[in-house]
Short mmCIF file of C-alpha atoms and ligand atoms in Angstrom, two decimals:
data_model
loop_
_atom_site.label_atom_id
_atom_site.label_comp_id
_atom_site.label_asym_id
_atom_site.label_seq_id
_atom_site.Cartn_x
_atom_site.Cartn_y
_atom_site.Cartn_z
CA MET Q 1 -16.26 2.41 15.66
CA ARG Q 2 -17.64 5.30 14.70
CA LYS Q 3 -18.31 5.98 11.11
CA GLN Q 4 -17.62 8.94 9.00
CA THR Q 5 -19.49 11.29 7.02
CA LEU Q 6 -18.02 12.64 3.57
CA GLU Q 7 -18.40 15.74 6.24
CA THR Q 8 -17.23 14.78 9.48
CA LEU Q 9 -14.26 12.79 7.57
CA ARG Q 10 -10.66 14.75 8.82
CA PHE Q 11 -8.35 15.77 6.01
CA ASP Q 12 -4.46 16.80 7.06
CA ASN Q 13 -1.32 16.96 4.68
CA THR Q 14 1.66 16.04 6.30
CA TYR Q 15 3.54 16.20 2.92
CA ALA Q 16 2.25 19.49 2.49
CA ARG Q 17 4.27 20.67 5.54
CA LEU Q 18 7.48 19.62 4.24
CA PRO Q 19 9.83 22.20 2.43
CA GLU Q 20 8.24 23.31 -1.31
CA SER Q 21 10.89 21.69 -2.97
CA PHE Q 22 9.52 18.24 -2.43
CA TYR Q 23 6.15 18.54 -4.04
CA ALA Q 24 4.35 21.25 -6.83
CA LYS Q 25 0.64 22.52 -5.21
CA GLN Q 26 -1.94 21.55 -7.22
CA ASN Q 27 -5.76 21.00 -7.29
CA PRO Q 28 -7.07 18.01 -9.85
CA THR Q 29 -8.39 19.11 -12.98
CA PRO Q 30 -12.18 18.19 -13.22
CA PHE Q 31 -13.27 15.82 -15.71
CA THR Q 32 -15.42 18.22 -18.13
CA SER Q 33 -18.20 15.63 -18.26
CA PRO Q 34 -19.64 14.94 -14.84
CA PRO Q 35 -17.77 12.42 -12.91
CA TYR Q 36 -19.83 9.17 -12.08
CA PHE Q 37 -19.69 6.10 -9.94
CA ILE Q 38 -18.12 3.35 -10.89
CA HIS Q 39 -17.18 1.01 -7.80
CA ALA Q 40 -16.05 1.49 -4.09
CA ASN Q 41 -14.15 -0.78 -2.59
CA ARG Q 42 -16.13 -1.75 1.25
CA SER Q 43 -12.49 -3.53 2.69
CA ALA Q 44 -10.61 0.08 1.97
CA ILE Q 45 -13.54 2.47 2.96
CA GLU Q 46 -13.60 0.94 6.46
CA LEU Q 47 -9.84 1.58 6.54
CA ILE Q 48 -10.74 5.16 6.55
CA ASP Q 49 -13.50 5.06 8.80
CA LEU Q 50 -16.38 6.04 6.27
CA ASP Q 51 -19.88 5.09 5.96
CA HIS Q 52 -20.49 2.80 2.85
CA GLY Q 53 -23.45 4.58 2.50
CA GLU Q 54 -21.72 6.94 1.54
CA CYS Q 55 -20.78 5.84 -1.52
CA SER Q 56 -24.60 6.38 -3.34
CA ARG Q 57 -24.07 10.34 -2.41
CA PRO Q 58 -23.54 12.27 -5.33
CA GLU Q 59 -20.75 14.35 -3.35
CA PHE Q 60 -18.75 10.92 -3.29
CA ALA Q 61 -17.95 11.20 -7.29
CA ALA Q 62 -16.89 14.45 -6.63
CA LEU Q 63 -14.86 14.53 -4.14
CA PHE Q 64 -12.71 11.34 -5.17
CA GLY Q 65 -13.13 12.15 -9.30
CA GLY Q 66 -11.59 15.89 -8.82
CA SER Q 67 -14.32 18.23 -8.81
CA MET Q 68 -14.19 19.22 -4.99
CA LEU Q 69 -11.75 19.13 -1.95
CA ALA Q 70 -12.88 18.89 1.12
CA PRO Q 71 -11.67 21.02 4.36
CA GLY Q 72 -7.92 19.87 5.43
CA MET Q 73 -6.56 18.77 1.64
CA ASP Q 74 -3.69 20.49 0.64
CA PRO Q 75 -3.69 18.43 -3.26
CA LEU Q 76 0.18 18.47 -3.94
CA ALA Q 77 1.83 16.48 -6.91
CA MET Q 78 4.98 14.68 -5.22
CA LEU Q 79 8.74 14.70 -6.71
CA TYR Q 80 10.48 11.86 -7.68
CA SER Q 81 12.86 10.75 -10.16
CA GLY Q 82 14.08 7.00 -10.67
CA HIS Q 83 15.96 4.77 -13.03
CA GLN Q 84 13.45 3.66 -15.60
CA PHE Q 85 14.67 0.56 -17.58
CA GLY Q 86 18.15 1.28 -16.03
CA VAL Q 87 18.96 4.54 -16.99
CA TYR Q 88 18.66 7.64 -15.09
CA VAL Q 89 15.88 10.23 -15.83
CA PRO Q 90 16.41 13.06 -13.25
CA GLN Q 91 12.92 14.48 -13.03
CA LEU Q 92 9.79 12.60 -13.18
CA GLY Q 93 6.88 13.01 -10.21
CA ASP Q 94 3.48 12.72 -10.14
CA GLY Q 95 2.41 13.78 -13.45
CA ARG Q 96 -1.37 12.14 -13.51
CA ALA Q 97 -1.70 12.07 -9.72
CA ILE Q 98 -2.38 13.80 -6.80
CA LEU Q 99 -2.12 13.32 -3.17
CA LEU Q 100 -5.65 14.90 -1.93
CA GLY Q 101 -4.41 14.55 1.77
CA GLU Q 102 -4.33 11.84 4.55
CA VAL Q 103 -6.57 10.55 6.73
CA ARG Q 104 -5.93 9.03 9.85
CA ASN Q 105 -8.18 6.28 11.58
CA GLU Q 106 -9.50 5.48 14.72
CA ARG Q 107 -6.93 3.20 15.02
CA GLY Q 108 -4.34 5.81 14.12
CA GLN Q 109 -3.28 4.56 11.01
CA LYS Q 110 -2.64 7.24 8.16
CA TRP Q 111 -4.35 6.80 4.56
CA ASP Q 112 -2.48 8.72 2.09
CA LEU Q 113 -5.62 9.71 -0.86
CA HIS Q 114 -3.96 10.08 -4.06
CA LEU Q 115 -6.08 10.67 -6.59
CA LYS Q 116 -5.39 8.71 -10.02
CA GLY Q 117 -5.74 10.64 -13.60
CA ALA Q 118 -6.39 14.05 -12.02
CA GLY Q 119 -5.42 15.89 -14.76
CA MET Q 120 -1.67 17.77 -15.70
CA THR Q 121 0.80 19.04 -12.86
CA PRO Q 122 4.47 20.24 -13.86
CA PHE Q 123 5.20 16.98 -13.89
CA SER Q 124 3.02 15.84 -16.54
CA ARG Q 125 6.08 16.64 -19.67
CA ASP Q 126 4.48 15.30 -22.38
CA GLY Q 127 1.48 13.42 -20.79
CA ASP Q 128 -1.95 14.72 -20.37
CA GLY Q 129 -2.24 13.52 -16.99
CA ARG Q 130 -5.20 10.55 -17.21
CA ALA Q 131 -5.83 7.65 -16.92
CA VAL Q 132 -7.70 5.13 -19.39
CA LEU Q 133 -10.53 3.40 -17.34
CA ARG Q 134 -8.94 0.45 -18.70
CA SER Q 135 -5.89 0.77 -16.41
CA THR Q 136 -7.60 2.23 -13.40
CA ILE Q 137 -9.82 -1.08 -13.63
CA ARG Q 138 -6.80 -3.11 -14.18
CA GLU Q 139 -5.28 -1.81 -11.16
CA TYR Q 140 -7.97 -1.08 -8.68
CA LEU Q 141 -9.10 -4.71 -8.84
CA CYS Q 142 -5.20 -6.13 -8.86
CA CYS Q 143 -4.69 -4.32 -5.91
CA GLU Q 144 -7.27 -5.94 -3.78
CA ALA Q 145 -6.49 -9.20 -5.24
CA MET Q 146 -2.78 -9.08 -3.99
CA ASP Q 147 -3.99 -7.99 -0.40
CA ALA Q 148 -6.23 -10.27 -0.46
CA LEU Q 149 -3.31 -12.79 -1.44
CA GLY Q 150 -1.41 -11.26 1.65
CA ILE Q 151 0.76 -9.00 -0.70
CA PRO Q 152 1.38 -5.62 0.69
CA THR Q 153 0.34 -3.25 -1.97
CA THR Q 154 -1.06 -0.17 -2.20
CA ARG Q 155 -5.23 -0.05 -2.26
CA ALA Q 156 -7.81 1.49 -3.95
CA LEU Q 157 -10.38 3.33 -2.22
CA CYS Q 158 -12.83 3.51 -5.43
CA LEU Q 159 -13.22 3.98 -9.51
CA VAL Q 160 -14.97 7.38 -10.95
CA GLY Q 161 -16.12 7.78 -14.58
CA SER Q 162 -16.49 10.02 -16.91
CA ASP Q 163 -17.78 10.27 -20.45
CA ASP Q 164 -14.38 12.31 -21.58
CA LYS Q 165 -12.22 10.84 -24.09
CA ILE Q 166 -8.54 10.21 -23.31
CA TYR Q 167 -6.47 9.99 -26.30
CA ARG Q 168 -4.05 6.47 -26.65
CA GLU Q 169 -3.49 4.48 -29.08
CA GLN Q 170 -6.96 4.78 -30.16
CA THR Q 171 -9.70 7.17 -27.91
CA GLU Q 172 -10.93 5.07 -24.42
CA PRO Q 173 -13.12 6.64 -21.45
CA GLY Q 174 -11.21 7.90 -18.83
CA ALA Q 175 -11.86 7.41 -14.67
CA MET Q 176 -10.00 8.18 -11.65
CA LEU Q 177 -8.90 6.53 -9.38
CA VAL Q 178 -8.30 7.20 -5.75
CA ARG Q 179 -5.31 4.65 -4.71
CA MET Q 180 -4.52 4.47 -0.86
CA ALA Q 181 -1.45 3.60 1.15
CA PRO Q 182 0.39 4.78 4.60
CA SER Q 183 2.83 6.97 2.54
CA HIS Q 184 3.66 7.38 -1.57
CA VAL Q 185 7.58 7.76 -1.51
CA ARG Q 186 9.05 5.64 -3.60
CA PHE Q 187 13.23 5.34 -3.76
CA GLY Q 188 12.88 8.11 -6.53
CA THR Q 189 12.01 10.07 -4.14
CA PHE Q 190 15.58 9.65 -2.03
CA GLU Q 191 17.61 9.69 -5.62
CA VAL Q 192 16.08 12.99 -6.71
CA PHE Q 193 17.37 15.17 -3.61
CA TYR Q 194 21.10 12.84 -3.85
CA TYR Q 195 21.36 13.65 -7.45
CA ARG Q 196 20.56 17.40 -7.25
CA LYS Q 197 23.10 17.36 -4.35
CA GLN Q 198 20.27 18.65 -2.33
CA TYR Q 199 21.79 16.19 1.17
CA GLU Q 200 19.61 18.39 3.44
CA ASN Q 201 16.27 17.79 2.03
CA LEU Q 202 17.61 14.19 1.68
CA LYS Q 203 17.80 14.02 5.79
CA VAL Q 204 14.69 16.13 6.13
CA LEU Q 205 13.31 12.77 3.96
CA ALA Q 206 14.59 9.92 6.16
CA ASP Q 207 13.45 11.73 8.92
CA PHE Q 208 10.08 12.53 7.93
CA VAL Q 209 9.73 8.67 6.71
CA ILE Q 210 11.29 7.31 9.27
CA GLY Q 211 8.83 8.87 12.19
CA GLN Q 212 6.08 8.31 10.30
CA HIS Q 213 6.61 4.54 9.37
CA PHE Q 214 9.70 3.10 11.00
CA ALA Q 215 8.50 4.56 14.54
CA ALA Q 216 10.84 1.67 16.09
CA ILE Q 217 14.34 2.76 14.86
CA HIS Q 218 13.31 6.78 15.24
CA VAL Q 219 15.51 7.35 18.22
CA ALA Q 220 17.93 4.84 17.20
CA ALA Q 221 21.75 6.59 17.00
CA ASP Q 222 22.25 4.74 13.72
CA LYS Q 223 18.86 5.03 12.44
CA TYR Q 224 19.46 5.76 8.64
CA ALA Q 225 21.38 2.52 8.51
CA ARG Q 226 18.69 0.33 9.85
CA PHE Q 227 15.81 1.94 8.17
CA PHE Q 228 17.69 0.75 4.77
CA HIS Q 229 18.25 -2.28 6.29
CA GLU Q 230 14.14 -2.66 7.24
CA VAL Q 231 13.92 -1.54 3.11
CA VAL Q 232 16.05 -4.14 1.94
CA GLU Q 233 13.99 -6.19 4.02
CA ARG Q 234 10.67 -5.68 3.30
CA THR Q 235 11.70 -5.59 -1.02
CA ALA Q 236 13.08 -9.04 -0.60
CA LYS Q 237 9.87 -10.24 0.86
CA LEU Q 238 7.46 -8.12 -0.78
CA ILE Q 239 9.06 -9.94 -4.11
CA ALA Q 240 9.62 -13.40 -3.02
CA ARG Q 241 5.38 -13.71 -2.80
CA TRP Q 242 5.70 -12.33 -6.21
CA GLN Q 243 7.39 -14.85 -7.39
CA ALA Q 244 5.61 -17.74 -5.31
CA VAL Q 245 2.05 -16.31 -6.76
CA GLY Q 246 3.33 -16.18 -10.40
CA TRP Q 247 2.98 -12.46 -10.86
CA ALA Q 248 5.38 -10.07 -12.68
CA HIS Q 249 5.23 -5.96 -12.28
CA GLY Q 250 6.09 -5.35 -15.14
CA VAL Q 251 8.34 -1.95 -14.86
CA LEU Q 252 10.21 -2.13 -12.04
CA ASN Q 253 11.90 0.93 -12.24
CA THR Q 254 12.98 2.86 -9.03
CA ASP Q 255 9.85 5.47 -9.14
CA ASN Q 256 8.02 2.37 -8.43
CA MET Q 257 9.72 0.74 -6.04
CA SER Q 258 7.86 1.70 -2.94
CA ILE Q 259 10.05 2.68 0.50
CA LEU Q 260 7.64 0.69 2.38
CA GLY Q 261 7.71 -2.63 0.96
CA LEU Q 262 4.37 -2.56 -0.78
CA THR Q 263 3.22 -3.51 -4.49
CA LEU Q 264 2.83 -0.31 -6.24
CA ASP Q 265 2.19 0.91 -9.87
CA TYR Q 266 0.13 -1.12 -11.30
CA GLY Q 267 0.54 -0.71 -15.25
CA PRO Q 268 1.18 -3.56 -17.79
CA TYR Q 269 1.88 -6.07 -14.83
CA GLY Q 270 0.30 -9.87 -15.38
CA PHE Q 271 -0.62 -13.14 -13.66
CA MET Q 272 1.21 -15.80 -15.13
CA ASP Q 273 -0.91 -18.67 -16.65
CA ALA Q 274 0.94 -20.99 -18.13
CA TYR Q 275 4.37 -21.22 -16.15
CA ASP Q 276 6.89 -19.61 -17.81
CA ALA Q 277 10.00 -18.94 -16.09
CA GLY Q 278 11.23 -15.93 -18.74
CA PHE Q 279 7.85 -14.36 -19.07
CA ILE Q 280 7.41 -10.48 -20.36
CA CYS Q 281 4.37 -9.24 -19.20
CA ASN Q 282 5.38 -5.70 -20.53
CA HIS Q 283 4.71 -5.57 -23.83
CA SER Q 284 7.03 -2.35 -24.29
CA ASP Q 285 10.10 -4.10 -22.45
CA HIS Q 286 11.53 -5.96 -25.63
CA ASN Q 287 14.78 -6.85 -24.02
CA GLY Q 288 12.90 -8.82 -20.62
CA ARG Q 289 14.90 -6.71 -18.52
CA TYR Q 290 11.57 -6.86 -16.32
CA ALA Q 291 11.47 -10.71 -17.07
CA PHE Q 292 9.53 -12.53 -13.99
CA ASN Q 293 12.60 -14.09 -13.21
CA GLN Q 294 14.57 -11.15 -13.65
CA GLN Q 295 12.64 -9.37 -10.45
CA PRO Q 296 14.04 -11.00 -7.49
CA PHE Q 297 17.98 -9.29 -9.30
CA ILE Q 298 15.77 -6.02 -10.45
CA GLY Q 299 14.79 -5.76 -6.28
CA LEU Q 300 18.69 -6.04 -5.46
CA TRP Q 301 19.71 -3.86 -8.27
CA ASN Q 302 17.12 -1.06 -7.44
CA LEU Q 303 17.92 -1.47 -4.15
CA SER Q 304 21.56 -0.46 -4.92
CA CYS Q 305 20.49 2.37 -6.63
CA LEU Q 306 18.14 3.58 -3.19
CA ALA Q 307 21.59 3.01 -1.24
CA GLN Q 308 23.94 4.78 -3.39
CA ALA Q 309 21.05 8.01 -2.57
CA LEU Q 310 21.56 7.08 0.56
CA LEU Q 311 25.40 7.83 0.58
CA PRO Q 312 25.12 10.95 2.42
CA LEU Q 313 23.37 9.60 5.16
CA VAL Q 314 25.52 5.66 6.05
CA ALA Q 315 28.47 4.64 5.46
CA LYS Q 316 29.31 2.40 2.32
CA GLU Q 317 30.42 -0.56 4.47
CA GLU Q 318 26.80 -0.45 6.52
CA LEU Q 319 25.15 -0.05 2.94
CA LYS Q 320 27.24 -2.92 1.86
CA SER Q 321 26.11 -5.11 4.27
CA ALA Q 322 22.80 -4.45 4.48
CA LEU Q 323 22.89 -5.31 0.09
CA ASP Q 324 24.36 -8.45 1.20
CA HIS Q 325 22.24 -9.58 3.23
CA TYR Q 326 19.25 -9.33 0.23
CA THR Q 327 20.41 -12.70 -1.60
CA PRO Q 328 19.77 -14.98 1.29
CA LEU Q 329 16.96 -13.42 2.83
CA TYR Q 330 14.87 -13.34 -0.55
CA GLU Q 331 15.95 -16.92 -1.19
CA GLY Q 332 15.11 -17.90 2.35
CA GLU Q 333 11.49 -16.33 1.77
CA TYR Q 334 10.36 -17.79 -1.35
CA ALA Q 335 11.92 -21.27 -0.68
CA ALA Q 336 10.17 -21.12 2.36
CA LEU Q 337 6.95 -19.82 0.43
CA MET Q 338 7.49 -22.81 -2.16
CA ARG Q 339 7.27 -25.57 0.64
CA ALA Q 340 4.20 -23.82 1.81
CA LYS Q 341 3.00 -24.19 -1.62
CA LEU Q 342 4.10 -28.20 -1.76
CA GLY Q 343 2.60 -28.41 1.73
CA LEU Q 344 5.72 -29.03 3.20
CA THR Q 345 6.40 -28.37 6.69
CA GLN Q 346 9.89 -29.31 6.81
CA GLN Q 347 12.70 -27.64 5.30
CA ARG Q 348 15.21 -30.80 4.04
CA PRO Q 349 18.61 -30.00 1.34
CA GLU Q 350 16.56 -31.84 -1.10
CA ASP Q 351 13.38 -29.08 -0.95
CA GLU Q 352 15.22 -26.89 -3.84
CA VAL Q 353 15.42 -30.23 -6.20
CA LEU Q 354 11.59 -31.31 -5.53
CA ILE Q 355 10.66 -27.38 -6.04
CA GLN Q 356 12.83 -26.49 -9.16
CA GLY Q 357 11.46 -30.23 -10.74
CA LEU Q 358 7.96 -29.42 -10.82
CA LEU Q 359 8.71 -26.05 -11.83
CA GLN Q 360 10.71 -27.17 -14.73
CA LEU Q 361 7.86 -30.12 -15.38
CA MET Q 362 5.27 -26.95 -15.71
CA GLN Q 363 7.81 -25.39 -18.27
CA ASP Q 364 7.92 -27.99 -20.45
CA SER Q 365 4.69 -28.83 -20.80
CA HIS Q 366 2.92 -24.88 -20.50
CA ALA Q 367 1.49 -25.85 -17.66
CA ASP Q 368 -1.02 -23.93 -15.97
CA TYR Q 369 0.81 -22.16 -12.81
CA THR Q 370 -2.11 -21.29 -10.79
CA ILE Q 371 -3.89 -24.40 -11.41
CA VAL Q 372 -1.59 -27.21 -10.89
CA PHE Q 373 -0.76 -25.86 -7.42
CA ARG Q 374 -4.68 -25.49 -6.89
CA GLU Q 375 -5.04 -29.37 -8.04
CA LEU Q 376 -1.47 -30.37 -6.57
CA ALA Q 377 -3.64 -30.22 -2.63
CA ALA Q 378 -5.34 -33.31 -3.55
CA PHE Q 379 -1.94 -35.21 -4.82
CA SER Q 380 -2.14 -38.84 -3.14
CA SER Q 381 0.43 -39.88 -0.98
CA ALA Q 382 -0.25 -43.47 -1.19
CA PRO Q 383 2.43 -45.88 -2.35
CA GLY Q 384 1.60 -46.97 -5.99
CA ALA Q 385 -1.16 -43.94 -6.32
CA VAL Q 386 -1.65 -42.63 -9.80
CA ASN Q 387 -3.30 -39.13 -9.60
CA GLY Q 388 -4.09 -39.05 -12.71
CA ARG Q 389 -6.03 -35.73 -12.87
CA LEU Q 390 -2.95 -33.88 -12.09
CA ARG Q 391 -0.76 -35.89 -14.23
CA GLU Q 392 -2.75 -34.92 -17.03
CA HIS Q 393 -0.91 -31.10 -17.06
CA PHE Q 394 2.00 -33.00 -18.57
CA ILE Q 395 3.06 -33.61 -21.49
CA ASN Q 396 5.32 -36.40 -20.35
CA GLY Q 397 3.65 -38.79 -18.04
CA GLU Q 398 6.53 -40.63 -17.39
CA MET Q 399 8.75 -37.45 -16.06
CA PHE Q 400 6.04 -36.85 -14.12
CA ASP Q 401 5.64 -40.14 -12.15
CA HIS Q 402 9.10 -40.06 -11.45
CA TRP Q 403 8.46 -36.60 -9.77
CA ALA Q 404 5.50 -37.49 -7.82
CA ALA Q 405 7.07 -40.40 -6.46
CA GLN Q 406 9.81 -38.19 -5.11
CA TYR Q 407 7.30 -35.89 -3.69
CA ALA Q 408 4.88 -38.94 -2.68
CA GLU Q 409 8.08 -40.28 -0.75
CA ARG Q 410 9.30 -36.80 0.65
CA LEU Q 411 5.18 -36.23 2.13
CA ARG Q 412 5.69 -40.04 3.65
CA SER Q 413 8.67 -39.16 5.37
CA GLU Q 414 7.22 -36.54 7.18
CA GLU Q 415 4.95 -38.11 8.08
CA SER Q 416 2.35 -35.57 6.08
CA ARG Q 417 -1.69 -36.71 6.05
CA ASP Q 418 -3.33 -36.15 2.94
CA GLU Q 419 -7.00 -34.67 4.05
CA GLU Q 420 -4.48 -31.87 6.18
CA ARG Q 421 -2.21 -31.16 4.09
CA LEU Q 422 -5.35 -30.39 1.41
CA THR Q 423 -6.86 -27.98 3.63
CA ARG Q 424 -3.13 -26.40 4.71
CA MET Q 425 -2.62 -25.95 0.89
CA ASN Q 426 -6.04 -24.73 -0.04
CA ARG Q 427 -5.15 -21.81 2.45
CA THR Q 428 -1.99 -20.86 0.62
CA ASN Q 429 -2.58 -22.24 -2.97
CA PRO Q 430 -5.12 -19.34 -4.34
CA ALA Q 431 -7.86 -21.29 -7.03
CA ILE Q 432 -8.12 -17.61 -8.57
CA VAL Q 433 -5.60 -15.01 -9.68
CA LEU Q 434 -6.90 -11.85 -11.78
CA ARG Q 435 -5.52 -13.02 -15.63
CA ASN Q 436 -5.62 -10.61 -17.92
CA TYR Q 437 -8.57 -12.32 -19.84
CA LEU Q 438 -10.86 -11.69 -16.91
CA ALA Q 439 -9.17 -8.68 -16.48
CA GLN Q 440 -10.13 -7.64 -20.16
CA GLN Q 441 -13.75 -8.98 -19.80
CA ALA Q 442 -14.93 -6.79 -16.79
CA ILE Q 443 -12.72 -3.74 -18.76
CA ASP Q 444 -14.86 -5.12 -22.20
CA LYS Q 445 -18.50 -4.69 -19.91
CA ALA Q 446 -17.35 -1.42 -18.52
CA HIS Q 447 -16.93 0.05 -21.98
CA ARG Q 448 -20.32 -0.65 -22.30
CA LYS Q 449 -21.68 0.59 -19.34
CA ASP Q 450 -22.11 -2.33 -17.44
CA PHE Q 451 -20.12 -2.56 -14.42
CA THR Q 452 -21.18 -6.15 -13.42
CA GLU Q 453 -18.05 -7.49 -13.93
CA ILE Q 454 -16.04 -5.46 -11.88
CA ASP Q 455 -18.01 -5.94 -8.95
CA ARG Q 456 -18.29 -9.54 -9.44
CA LEU Q 457 -14.58 -9.90 -9.98
CA TYR Q 458 -13.79 -8.27 -6.67
CA ARG Q 459 -16.00 -10.15 -4.75
CA LEU Q 460 -14.09 -13.53 -6.24
CA LEU Q 461 -10.82 -12.07 -5.65
CA GLN Q 462 -11.58 -10.72 -1.71
CA ASP Q 463 -11.02 -14.74 -0.83
CA PRO Q 464 -9.22 -16.80 -3.39
CA PHE Q 465 -8.78 -19.33 -1.48
CA THR Q 466 -12.71 -20.84 -0.93
CA ASP Q 467 -13.69 -23.08 -3.43
CA ARG Q 468 -17.34 -21.74 -4.56
CA PRO Q 469 -20.15 -22.12 -6.95
CA GLU Q 470 -20.10 -18.39 -8.42
CA MET Q 471 -16.35 -19.10 -8.62
CA SER Q 472 -17.04 -21.76 -11.97
CA GLY Q 473 -15.97 -19.92 -15.31
CA TYR Q 474 -12.99 -17.84 -13.69
CA THR Q 475 -10.60 -20.27 -12.09
CA ALA Q 476 -10.08 -22.07 -15.97
CA SER Q 477 -6.73 -21.05 -17.67
CA PRO Q 478 -7.42 -17.81 -20.67
CA PRO Q 479 -9.44 -18.82 -23.70
CA ASN Q 480 -7.46 -18.25 -26.97
CA TRP Q 481 -8.22 -14.82 -27.18
CA GLY Q 482 -7.42 -13.98 -23.81
CA LYS Q 483 -3.73 -16.15 -24.01
CA HIS Q 484 -1.65 -13.27 -25.85
CA LEU Q 485 -3.37 -9.82 -24.51
CA SER Q 486 -1.27 -7.17 -25.24
CA VAL Q 487 -0.25 -5.02 -22.66
CA SER Q 488 1.80 -2.05 -22.28
CA CYS Q 489 3.48 1.11 -20.32
CA SER Q 490 0.30 3.42 -22.07
CA SER Q 491 -2.45 3.58 -19.79
P1 AMP X 501 4.61 5.54 -14.44
O1 AMP X 501 5.24 4.38 -16.16
O2 AMP X 501 3.29 5.01 -15.29
O3 AMP X 501 5.27 5.02 -13.29
O4 AMP X 501 4.84 6.48 -15.05
C1 AMP X 501 6.21 7.21 -14.94
C2 AMP X 501 6.51 8.40 -15.17
O5 AMP X 501 5.17 9.23 -16.01
C3 AMP X 501 5.68 9.16 -13.90
O6 AMP X 501 6.49 10.42 -13.89
C4 AMP X 501 4.14 9.37 -14.30
O7 AMP X 501 3.08 10.32 -13.23
C5 AMP X 501 3.93 9.75 -15.86
N1 AMP X 501 3.20 9.47 -16.51
C6 AMP X 501 2.41 8.38 -17.21
N2 AMP X 501 1.74 8.15 -17.41
C7 AMP X 501 1.15 9.87 -17.86
C8 AMP X 501 0.23 10.60 -18.55
N3 AMP X 501 -0.60 10.32 -19.53
N4 AMP X 501 0.25 12.04 -17.87
C9 AMP X 501 0.78 12.75 -17.59
N5 AMP X 501 1.86 11.81 -16.39
C10 AMP X 501 2.23 10.41 -17.37
MG1 MG X 502 5.45 5.28 -12.17
#
């Protein structure tokens, strides 16, 4: 493959050729102090065919830190609206992110480059258009962690810092993050045209998205209905993956829902430490609307909002039938993922009892979700085996023994071999996830201009399944200080 330099990288912006009401043209506002390079993501750099050596050039931080533009870029802030905490907000839009342009790689894949924290736009409302270093580090590391876990997500190209101060609850350093996705179109991008009764724009948007990303249905007579079906399917599968890995988004407003079924807009998200079905990761979510166990339902709720916005294009019955598909699809996906986490190869009616039984034990004992599943791989299915190490995670040993006996019997009945299952389960249940306290350690060091911890975590999270010496100290449940770190939307 031919590697590109910053000069030969070719930018375009097809979104900028849509009607003017879709966006506001807006260049990034550079920081007042010079931008400096913090980290670049090798895997994402490869996606745009850029030579990795380019990262060390000052032009790299300038280009991806908002102080330089490249030919072909046509920066703009995208318009959208959305339902926030259940309430329709007629106008949101990119208030602090700017779509710089897109790059098409040699394999023909299109990547939108979105610069987050790039300054005010006409959609900034009361915000300053900036992002704090803390939140960009959290997004940068988490989307790569999710990708390595096989969860569809936006990606991150690089982090660029500045000595400019940003005002939040306290003063914090600012940074910019280049986010990459084939498209940043959200459910809310459709909603805004529906509620403004701009049905022609709605159709233009649907055609644009289908043409670029749903090529297989592009010429179908019922393409809009099939498009919605596809979005329902991707969303159900996405949320099933979040649930299986124990991850909560925190702000599942419709403006944070990707039309491609990607995890989008990392804010106060959280991987669970101790298992708690009602886990609320967002400190500002007082009623738990976006609690962990609400996510599957919220996915459906958000899809219903999208369905409503598509009413001018698709018959109501069609939309309803697609929505009806959501719950069985989600449940099937989730059950399959959980069976894999338990190392089961067959599907049986009693699976749900077995899965729920383990989750209930974990809930009662505040057992660590990631650690328990990782250790479950070493479970011995031999009759009479005690599985003492695993047993220690549970307060009520007898209850665990009861469950373990059922599990062992089930494994034997499908002739599961302990050795083979261990290898398989270790490819499914990660050893490391981006716990809040790990991210916080990287943030604290970064505030002292030491970016080594970002790099260390980045490398570990790129391969979360392989135990290796460098992982020691990164797989444990949080120390006391890291148990209840407060994360909210103000980032
Ligand atoms: P979020 O909760 O991050 O999904 O953001 C919701 C809306 O607020 C979006 O329209 C964002 O662009 C906007 N927003 C969030 N933070 C800022 C900020 N610091 N400056 C301007 N707009 C912001
Ligand atoms: Mg958002």
